Amino acid sequence: MVNEDLVSILQWCQQNMLVVNQAKSKALFVKGGRRNAAPTSSLPSIQLDDLQWDELINQQCGKIYAGLRTLYSSTRAAPVETRLKLFKALLLPHFLFGDLLYVSPSAGAMDRLRVALNSCVRFVYGLNRYSRVSHLQKNLVGCPLDRLFAHRSCLFIWKLITTRSPPLLYQKLVPFRGRRQQNLILPRNNTLAYASSLFVRGAVNWNMLPADLKRTTSEATFKRGCLAFWNQVQL
């Protein structure tokens, strides 16, 4: 029952754009004065948040740092344009690998990805470790990192709607009867993992887009408009 209540709390926090700080969250067990009360070893396991993608993100960050070490040793004197091309060819795929599976990563995972991306920014522009670099993230990935997965999820949903392929995934998208806004109905979700998935969190991101942008038939036009939206929107 406790873990079910925690899932409900986490879902509410996520829907309201709040983050539960696990490092500051504590569980307190209160027992009665009976002598035969259950020993500590039999207490239930408390699970806060679903971190199943954190290990994957840790592996990605490891590959990014390994790639950076190689690039630093071989391309230190290369111009910015060359280092940017090397980043996009060799390191950017690690940031995008499996991103549609974790449309809404945990706060800790996002912090690790953000630090890794800032390290890439310093490599591309030849900046030292004390330089402010967060504002340069969009030069590498198109928009700030905290908007990147939202942008990518909208691109994927647009392609699903436009091509209706693959059919099994397209069938999961349920539009509102009134198609004026081109919005999607959010599926019922009973777990935090599903609430963070493409078809829930991604649908939330899609519904935020302007209706005229969602009706765009050109992929290039939609991509530019979607990127501009996520660079300007206030979350």
PDB file of C-alpha atoms in Angstrom:
ATOM      1  CA  MET A   1       0.000   0.000   0.000  1.00  0.00           C
ATOM      2  CA  VAL A   2       2.818   2.434   0.830  1.00  0.00           C
ATOM      3  CA  ASN A   3       4.498   1.973  -2.554  1.00  0.00           C
ATOM      4  CA  GLU A   4       1.148   2.395  -4.330  1.00  0.00           C
ATOM      5  CA  ASP A   5       0.629   5.698  -2.503  1.00  0.00           C
ATOM      6  CA  LEU A   6       4.143   6.781  -3.492  1.00  0.00           C
ATOM      7  CA  VAL A   7       3.356   6.054  -7.146  1.00  0.00           C
ATOM      8  CA  SER A   8       0.251   8.253  -6.898  1.00  0.00           C
ATOM      9  CA  ILE A   9       2.262  11.059  -5.298  1.00  0.00           C
ATOM     10  CA  LEU A  10       4.991  10.847  -7.941  1.00  0.00           C
ATOM     11  CA  GLN A  11       2.435  10.856 -10.748  1.00  0.00           C
ATOM     12  CA  TRP A  12       0.800  13.971  -9.333  1.00  0.00           C
ATOM     13  CA  CYS A  13       4.185  15.681  -8.992  1.00  0.00           C
ATOM     14  CA  GLN A  14       5.120  14.825 -12.562  1.00  0.00           C
ATOM     15  CA  GLN A  15       1.810  16.074 -13.943  1.00  0.00           C
ATOM     16  CA  ASN A  16       2.397  19.354 -12.104  1.00  0.00           C
ATOM     17  CA  MET A  17       6.040  19.661 -13.202  1.00  0.00           C
ATOM     18  CA  LEU A  18       7.423  19.016  -9.705  1.00  0.00           C
ATOM     19  CA  VAL A  19      10.402  16.857  -8.762  1.00  0.00           C
ATOM     20  CA  VAL A  20      10.640  14.691  -5.661  1.00  0.00           C
ATOM     21  CA  ASN A  21      14.178  14.924  -4.280  1.00  0.00           C
ATOM     22  CA  GLN A  22      15.019  11.339  -3.342  1.00  0.00           C
ATOM     23  CA  ALA A  23      18.134  12.369  -1.445  1.00  0.00           C
ATOM     24  CA  LYS A  24      15.978  14.390   0.968  1.00  0.00           C
ATOM     25  CA  SER A  25      13.123  11.862   1.236  1.00  0.00           C
ATOM     26  CA  LYS A  26      13.006   9.632   4.313  1.00  0.00           C
ATOM     27  CA  ALA A  27      10.759   6.772   5.434  1.00  0.00           C
ATOM     28  CA  LEU A  28       9.677   6.615   9.076  1.00  0.00           C
ATOM     29  CA  PHE A  29       8.228   3.375  10.474  1.00  0.00           C
ATOM     30  CA  VAL A  30       6.142   3.764  13.629  1.00  0.00           C
ATOM     31  CA  LYS A  31       5.329   0.674  15.664  1.00  0.00           C
ATOM     32  CA  GLY A  32       3.255   0.120  18.729  1.00  0.00           C
ATOM     33  CA  GLY A  33       4.528  -0.784  22.155  1.00  0.00           C
ATOM     34  CA  ARG A  34       3.960  -4.512  21.765  1.00  0.00           C
ATOM     35  CA  ARG A  35       6.944  -6.621  22.682  1.00  0.00           C
ATOM     36  CA  ASN A  36       6.372  -8.986  19.761  1.00  0.00           C
ATOM     37  CA  ALA A  37       6.415  -6.231  17.132  1.00  0.00           C
ATOM     38  CA  ALA A  38       7.938  -7.168  13.793  1.00  0.00           C
ATOM     39  CA  PRO A  39      11.745  -6.881  13.723  1.00  0.00           C
ATOM     40  CA  THR A  40      13.421  -4.330  11.478  1.00  0.00           C
ATOM     41  CA  SER A  41      14.483  -7.062   9.011  1.00  0.00           C
ATOM     42  CA  SER A  42      10.817  -7.776   8.162  1.00  0.00           C
ATOM     43  CA  LEU A  43       9.878  -4.185   7.354  1.00  0.00           C
ATOM     44  CA  PRO A  44       8.516  -3.622   3.826  1.00  0.00           C
ATOM     45  CA  SER A  45      10.750  -2.318   1.054  1.00  0.00           C
ATOM     46  CA  ILE A  46      10.068   1.308   0.166  1.00  0.00           C
ATOM     47  CA  GLN A  47      10.502   2.183  -3.523  1.00  0.00           C
ATOM     48  CA  LEU A  48      10.550   5.835  -4.545  1.00  0.00           C
ATOM     49  CA  ASP A  49      10.548   6.546  -8.280  1.00  0.00           C
ATOM     50  CA  ASP A  50      11.357   4.152 -11.107  1.00  0.00           C
ATOM     51  CA  LEU A  51      15.003   4.436 -12.091  1.00  0.00           C
ATOM     52  CA  GLN A  52      15.110   1.659 -14.658  1.00  0.00           C
ATOM     53  CA  TRP A  53      16.666   3.915 -17.323  1.00  0.00           C
ATOM     54  CA  ASP A  54      19.378   5.355 -15.099  1.00  0.00           C
ATOM     55  CA  GLU A  55      21.786   2.515 -15.806  1.00  0.00           C
ATOM     56  CA  LEU A  56      21.387   3.036 -19.550  1.00  0.00           C
ATOM     57  CA  ILE A  57      22.041   6.756 -19.141  1.00  0.00           C
ATOM     58  CA  ASN A  58      25.101   6.024 -17.001  1.00  0.00           C
ATOM     59  CA  GLN A  59      26.460   3.846 -19.812  1.00  0.00           C
ATOM     60  CA  GLN A  60      25.768   6.583 -22.354  1.00  0.00           C
ATOM     61  CA  CYS A  61      27.603   9.157 -20.255  1.00  0.00           C
ATOM     62  CA  GLY A  62      30.559   6.779 -19.932  1.00  0.00           C
ATOM     63  CA  LYS A  63      30.774   6.492 -23.720  1.00  0.00           C
ATOM     64  CA  ILE A  64      30.496  10.266 -24.104  1.00  0.00           C
ATOM     65  CA  TYR A  65      33.388  10.914 -21.712  1.00  0.00           C
ATOM     66  CA  ALA A  66      35.481   8.197 -23.361  1.00  0.00           C
ATOM     67  CA  GLY A  67      34.861   9.814 -26.742  1.00  0.00           C
ATOM     68  CA  LEU A  68      35.759  13.230 -25.369  1.00  0.00           C
ATOM     69  CA  ARG A  69      39.092  11.954 -24.048  1.00  0.00           C
ATOM     70  CA  THR A  70      39.947  10.620 -27.485  1.00  0.00           C
ATOM     71  CA  LEU A  71      38.901  13.822 -29.235  1.00  0.00           C
ATOM     72  CA  TYR A  72      40.801  16.035 -26.800  1.00  0.00           C
ATOM     73  CA  SER A  73      44.006  14.122 -27.467  1.00  0.00           C
ATOM     74  CA  SER A  74      43.703  14.219 -31.260  1.00  0.00           C
ATOM     75  CA  THR A  75      41.777  17.359 -32.232  1.00  0.00           C
ATOM     76  CA  ARG A  76      42.729  19.977 -29.646  1.00  0.00           C
ATOM     77  CA  ALA A  77      44.012  22.356 -32.341  1.00  0.00           C
ATOM     78  CA  ALA A  78      41.079  21.841 -34.742  1.00  0.00           C
ATOM     79  CA  PRO A  79      38.793  24.834 -35.496  1.00  0.00           C
ATOM     80  CA  VAL A  80      35.395  25.143 -33.781  1.00  0.00           C
ATOM     81  CA  GLU A  81      33.520  24.140 -36.956  1.00  0.00           C
ATOM     82  CA  THR A  82      35.463  20.875 -37.149  1.00  0.00           C
ATOM     83  CA  ARG A  83      34.991  20.065 -33.463  1.00  0.00           C
ATOM     84  CA  LEU A  84      31.246  20.737 -33.795  1.00  0.00           C
ATOM     85  CA  LYS A  85      31.022  18.301 -36.728  1.00  0.00           C
ATOM     86  CA  LEU A  86      32.949  15.702 -34.728  1.00  0.00           C
ATOM     87  CA  PHE A  87      30.552  16.142 -31.799  1.00  0.00           C
ATOM     88  CA  LYS A  88      27.498  15.652 -34.011  1.00  0.00           C
ATOM     89  CA  ALA A  89      29.002  12.617 -35.739  1.00  0.00           C
ATOM     90  CA  LEU A  90      30.566  10.821 -32.747  1.00  0.00           C
ATOM     91  CA  LEU A  91      28.978  12.042 -29.500  1.00  0.00           C
ATOM     92  CA  LEU A  92      25.464  13.307 -30.243  1.00  0.00           C
ATOM     93  CA  PRO A  93      24.182   9.769 -31.083  1.00  0.00           C
ATOM     94  CA  HIS A  94      24.898   8.767 -27.471  1.00  0.00           C
ATOM     95  CA  PHE A  95      22.573  11.519 -26.204  1.00  0.00           C
ATOM     96  CA  LEU A  96      19.805  10.422 -28.585  1.00  0.00           C
ATOM     97  CA  PHE A  97      20.103   6.645 -28.187  1.00  0.00           C
ATOM     98  CA  GLY A  98      16.844   5.297 -26.787  1.00  0.00           C
ATOM     99  CA  ASP A  99      15.615   8.794 -25.918  1.00  0.00           C
ATOM    100  CA  LEU A 100      12.021   7.989 -26.894  1.00  0.00           C
ATOM    101  CA  LEU A 101      11.992   5.278 -24.222  1.00  0.00           C
ATOM    102  CA  TYR A 102      12.612   7.793 -21.461  1.00  0.00           C
ATOM    103  CA  VAL A 103      10.758  10.905 -22.584  1.00  0.00           C
ATOM    104  CA  SER A 104      10.867  12.138 -18.988  1.00  0.00           C
ATOM    105  CA  PRO A 105      14.129  10.982 -17.313  1.00  0.00           C
ATOM    106  CA  SER A 106      14.621  11.208 -13.568  1.00  0.00           C
ATOM    107  CA  ALA A 107      16.143  14.394 -12.162  1.00  0.00           C
ATOM    108  CA  GLY A 108      19.395  12.595 -11.357  1.00  0.00           C
ATOM    109  CA  ALA A 109      19.666  11.178 -14.875  1.00  0.00           C
ATOM    110  CA  MET A 110      19.009  14.593 -16.401  1.00  0.00           C
ATOM    111  CA  ASP A 111      21.746  16.106 -14.242  1.00  0.00           C
ATOM    112  CA  ARG A 112      24.253  13.536 -15.505  1.00  0.00           C
ATOM    113  CA  LEU A 113      23.278  14.151 -19.125  1.00  0.00           C
ATOM    114  CA  ARG A 114      23.454  17.926 -18.589  1.00  0.00           C
ATOM    115  CA  VAL A 115      26.962  17.721 -17.124  1.00  0.00           C
ATOM    116  CA  ALA A 116      28.062  15.490 -20.014  1.00  0.00           C
ATOM    117  CA  LEU A 117      26.614  17.909 -22.588  1.00  0.00           C
ATOM    118  CA  ASN A 118      28.306  20.870 -20.894  1.00  0.00           C
ATOM    119  CA  SER A 119      31.603  18.980 -21.156  1.00  0.00           C
ATOM    120  CA  CYS A 120      30.947  18.604 -24.886  1.00  0.00           C
ATOM    121  CA  VAL A 121      30.234  22.347 -25.167  1.00  0.00           C
ATOM    122  CA  ARG A 122      33.590  23.092 -23.534  1.00  0.00           C
ATOM    123  CA  PHE A 123      35.324  20.769 -25.993  1.00  0.00           C
ATOM    124  CA  VAL A 124      33.669  22.330 -29.053  1.00  0.00           C
ATOM    125  CA  TYR A 125      34.363  25.941 -28.016  1.00  0.00           C
ATOM    126  CA  GLY A 126      37.678  25.360 -26.223  1.00  0.00           C
ATOM    127  CA  LEU A 127      36.401  26.676 -22.893  1.00  0.00           C
ATOM    128  CA  ASN A 128      37.766  25.916 -19.434  1.00  0.00           C
ATOM    129  CA  ARG A 129      35.901  24.077 -16.709  1.00  0.00           C
ATOM    130  CA  TYR A 130      34.857  27.303 -14.962  1.00  0.00           C
ATOM    131  CA  SER A 131      33.243  28.919 -18.008  1.00  0.00           C
ATOM    132  CA  ARG A 132      29.449  29.299 -18.129  1.00  0.00           C
ATOM    133  CA  VAL A 133      28.262  27.061 -20.960  1.00  0.00           C
ATOM    134  CA  SER A 134      24.585  26.132 -20.434  1.00  0.00           C
ATOM    135  CA  HIS A 135      23.417  28.875 -22.826  1.00  0.00           C
ATOM    136  CA  LEU A 136      25.467  27.235 -25.606  1.00  0.00           C
ATOM    137  CA  GLN A 137      23.734  23.848 -25.379  1.00  0.00           C
ATOM    138  CA  LYS A 138      21.279  24.742 -28.143  1.00  0.00           C
ATOM    139  CA  ASN A 139      24.195  25.329 -30.537  1.00  0.00           C
ATOM    140  CA  LEU A 140      25.022  21.631 -30.203  1.00  0.00           C
ATOM    141  CA  VAL A 141      21.613  19.939 -29.945  1.00  0.00           C
ATOM    142  CA  GLY A 142      19.207  22.589 -31.249  1.00  0.00           C
ATOM    143  CA  CYS A 143      17.624  23.570 -27.928  1.00  0.00           C
ATOM    144  CA  PRO A 144      18.366  23.379 -24.186  1.00  0.00           C
ATOM    145  CA  LEU A 145      18.781  19.780 -23.031  1.00  0.00           C
ATOM    146  CA  ASP A 146      15.679  19.872 -20.816  1.00  0.00           C
ATOM    147  CA  ARG A 147      13.596  20.560 -23.962  1.00  0.00           C
ATOM    148  CA  LEU A 148      15.393  18.125 -26.287  1.00  0.00           C
ATOM    149  CA  PHE A 149      13.413  15.005 -25.364  1.00  0.00           C
ATOM    150  CA  ALA A 150      10.131  16.928 -25.634  1.00  0.00           C
ATOM    151  CA  HIS A 151      11.143  18.112 -29.107  1.00  0.00           C
ATOM    152  CA  ARG A 152      12.160  14.617 -30.182  1.00  0.00           C
ATOM    153  CA  SER A 153       8.935  13.059 -28.890  1.00  0.00           C
ATOM    154  CA  CYS A 154       6.889  15.580 -30.895  1.00  0.00           C
ATOM    155  CA  LEU A 155       8.860  14.746 -34.054  1.00  0.00           C
ATOM    156  CA  PHE A 156       8.172  11.058 -33.560  1.00  0.00           C
ATOM    157  CA  ILE A 157       4.445  11.594 -32.959  1.00  0.00           C
ATOM    158  CA  TRP A 158       4.217  13.843 -36.043  1.00  0.00           C
ATOM    159  CA  LYS A 159       5.744  11.083 -38.168  1.00  0.00           C
ATOM    160  CA  LEU A 160       3.346   8.523 -36.664  1.00  0.00           C
ATOM    161  CA  ILE A 161       0.341  10.675 -37.480  1.00  0.00           C
ATOM    162  CA  THR A 162       1.590  11.610 -40.955  1.00  0.00           C
ATOM    163  CA  THR A 163       2.672   8.139 -42.118  1.00  0.00           C
ATOM    164  CA  ARG A 164       0.389   6.023 -39.892  1.00  0.00           C
ATOM    165  CA  SER A 165       3.331   3.684 -39.626  1.00  0.00           C
ATOM    166  CA  PRO A 166       4.161   1.474 -37.874  1.00  0.00           C
ATOM    167  CA  PRO A 167       0.438   0.663 -37.481  1.00  0.00           C
ATOM    168  CA  LEU A 168       0.721  -0.865 -34.004  1.00  0.00           C
ATOM    169  CA  LEU A 169       2.172   2.354 -32.624  1.00  0.00           C
ATOM    170  CA  TYR A 170      -0.130   4.613 -34.634  1.00  0.00           C
ATOM    171  CA  GLN A 171      -3.158   2.844 -33.152  1.00  0.00           C
ATOM    172  CA  LYS A 172      -2.056   3.933 -29.692  1.00  0.00           C
ATOM    173  CA  LEU A 173      -2.650   7.595 -30.587  1.00  0.00           C
ATOM    174  CA  VAL A 174      -6.239   8.583 -29.794  1.00  0.00           C
ATOM    175  CA  PRO A 175      -7.247  12.053 -31.076  1.00  0.00           C
ATOM    176  CA  PHE A 176      -9.943  14.179 -29.479  1.00  0.00           C
ATOM    177  CA  ARG A 177     -13.221  14.153 -31.356  1.00  0.00           C
ATOM    178  CA  GLY A 178     -12.901  17.865 -31.967  1.00  0.00           C
ATOM    179  CA  ARG A 179      -9.858  17.910 -34.239  1.00  0.00           C
ATOM    180  CA  ARG A 180      -9.494  21.687 -34.350  1.00  0.00           C
ATOM    181  CA  GLN A 181      -6.599  21.680 -31.878  1.00  0.00           C
ATOM    182  CA  GLN A 182      -5.188  18.376 -33.193  1.00  0.00           C
ATOM    183  CA  ASN A 183      -4.762  17.202 -29.581  1.00  0.00           C
ATOM    184  CA  LEU A 184      -4.405  13.653 -28.320  1.00  0.00           C
ATOM    185  CA  ILE A 185      -6.272  11.955 -25.493  1.00  0.00           C
ATOM    186  CA  LEU A 186      -3.901  10.889 -22.732  1.00  0.00           C
ATOM    187  CA  PRO A 187      -4.176   7.148 -22.027  1.00  0.00           C
ATOM    188  CA  ARG A 188      -4.882   6.017 -18.503  1.00  0.00           C
ATOM    189  CA  ASN A 189      -1.658   5.361 -16.640  1.00  0.00           C
ATOM    190  CA  ASN A 190      -1.285   3.626 -13.300  1.00  0.00           C
ATOM    191  CA  THR A 191       2.496   3.507 -13.012  1.00  0.00           C
ATOM    192  CA  LEU A 192       5.173   6.186 -13.006  1.00  0.00           C
ATOM    193  CA  ALA A 193       7.090   4.354 -15.741  1.00  0.00           C
ATOM    194  CA  TYR A 194       4.111   4.478 -18.115  1.00  0.00           C
ATOM    195  CA  ALA A 195       3.351   8.076 -17.128  1.00  0.00           C
ATOM    196  CA  SER A 196       6.878   8.943 -18.329  1.00  0.00           C
ATOM    197  CA  SER A 197       6.491   7.061 -21.602  1.00  0.00           C
ATOM    198  CA  LEU A 198       6.112   8.381 -25.125  1.00  0.00           C
ATOM    199  CA  PHE A 199       2.361   7.817 -25.280  1.00  0.00           C
ATOM    200  CA  VAL A 200       1.671   9.761 -22.078  1.00  0.00           C
ATOM    201  CA  ARG A 201       4.444  12.314 -21.576  1.00  0.00           C
ATOM    202  CA  GLY A 202       4.967  12.560 -25.332  1.00  0.00           C
ATOM    203  CA  ALA A 203       1.252  13.233 -25.847  1.00  0.00           C
ATOM    204  CA  VAL A 204       1.420  15.989 -23.215  1.00  0.00           C
ATOM    205  CA  ASN A 205       4.298  17.578 -25.149  1.00  0.00           C
ATOM    206  CA  TRP A 206       2.383  17.237 -28.434  1.00  0.00           C
ATOM    207  CA  ASN A 207      -0.714  18.904 -27.005  1.00  0.00           C
ATOM    208  CA  MET A 208       1.355  21.947 -26.056  1.00  0.00           C
ATOM    209  CA  LEU A 209       2.233  22.695 -29.695  1.00  0.00           C
ATOM    210  CA  PRO A 210       0.234  25.303 -31.655  1.00  0.00           C
ATOM    211  CA  ALA A 211      -2.582  23.737 -33.695  1.00  0.00           C
ATOM    212  CA  ASP A 212      -1.366  25.188 -37.014  1.00  0.00           C
ATOM    213  CA  LEU A 213       2.074  23.666 -36.445  1.00  0.00           C
ATOM    214  CA  LYS A 214       0.550  20.231 -35.772  1.00  0.00           C
ATOM    215  CA  ARG A 215      -1.293  20.450 -39.106  1.00  0.00           C
ATOM    216  CA  THR A 216       1.937  21.067 -41.025  1.00  0.00           C
ATOM    217  CA  THR A 217       2.528  18.486 -43.777  1.00  0.00           C
ATOM    218  CA  SER A 218       6.174  19.314 -44.475  1.00  0.00           C
ATOM    219  CA  GLU A 219       8.650  17.513 -42.217  1.00  0.00           C
ATOM    220  CA  ALA A 220      11.294  20.227 -42.578  1.00  0.00           C
ATOM    221  CA  THR A 221       8.762  22.969 -41.753  1.00  0.00           C
ATOM    222  CA  PHE A 222       7.431  21.047 -38.763  1.00  0.00           C
ATOM    223  CA  LYS A 223      10.931  20.368 -37.447  1.00  0.00           C
ATOM    224  CA  ARG A 224      11.908  24.054 -37.663  1.00  0.00           C
ATOM    225  CA  GLY A 225       8.663  25.194 -36.070  1.00  0.00           C
ATOM    226  CA  CYS A 226       8.828  22.579 -33.319  1.00  0.00           C
ATOM    227  CA  LEU A 227      12.430  23.490 -32.509  1.00  0.00           C
ATOM    228  CA  ALA A 228      11.530  27.196 -32.400  1.00  0.00           C
ATOM    229  CA  PHE A 229       8.605  26.422 -30.075  1.00  0.00           C
ATOM    230  CA  TRP A 230      10.707  24.484 -27.575  1.00  0.00           C
ATOM    231  CA  ASN A 231      13.363  27.200 -27.622  1.00  0.00           C
ATOM    232  CA  GLN A 232      10.807  29.870 -26.734  1.00  0.00           C
ATOM    233  CA  VAL A 233       8.198  28.187 -24.525  1.00  0.00           C
ATOM    234  CA  GLN A 234       8.303  28.920 -20.808  1.00  0.00           C
ATOM    235  CA  LEU A 235       8.008  25.725 -18.724  1.00  0.00           C
TER     236      LEU A 235
END
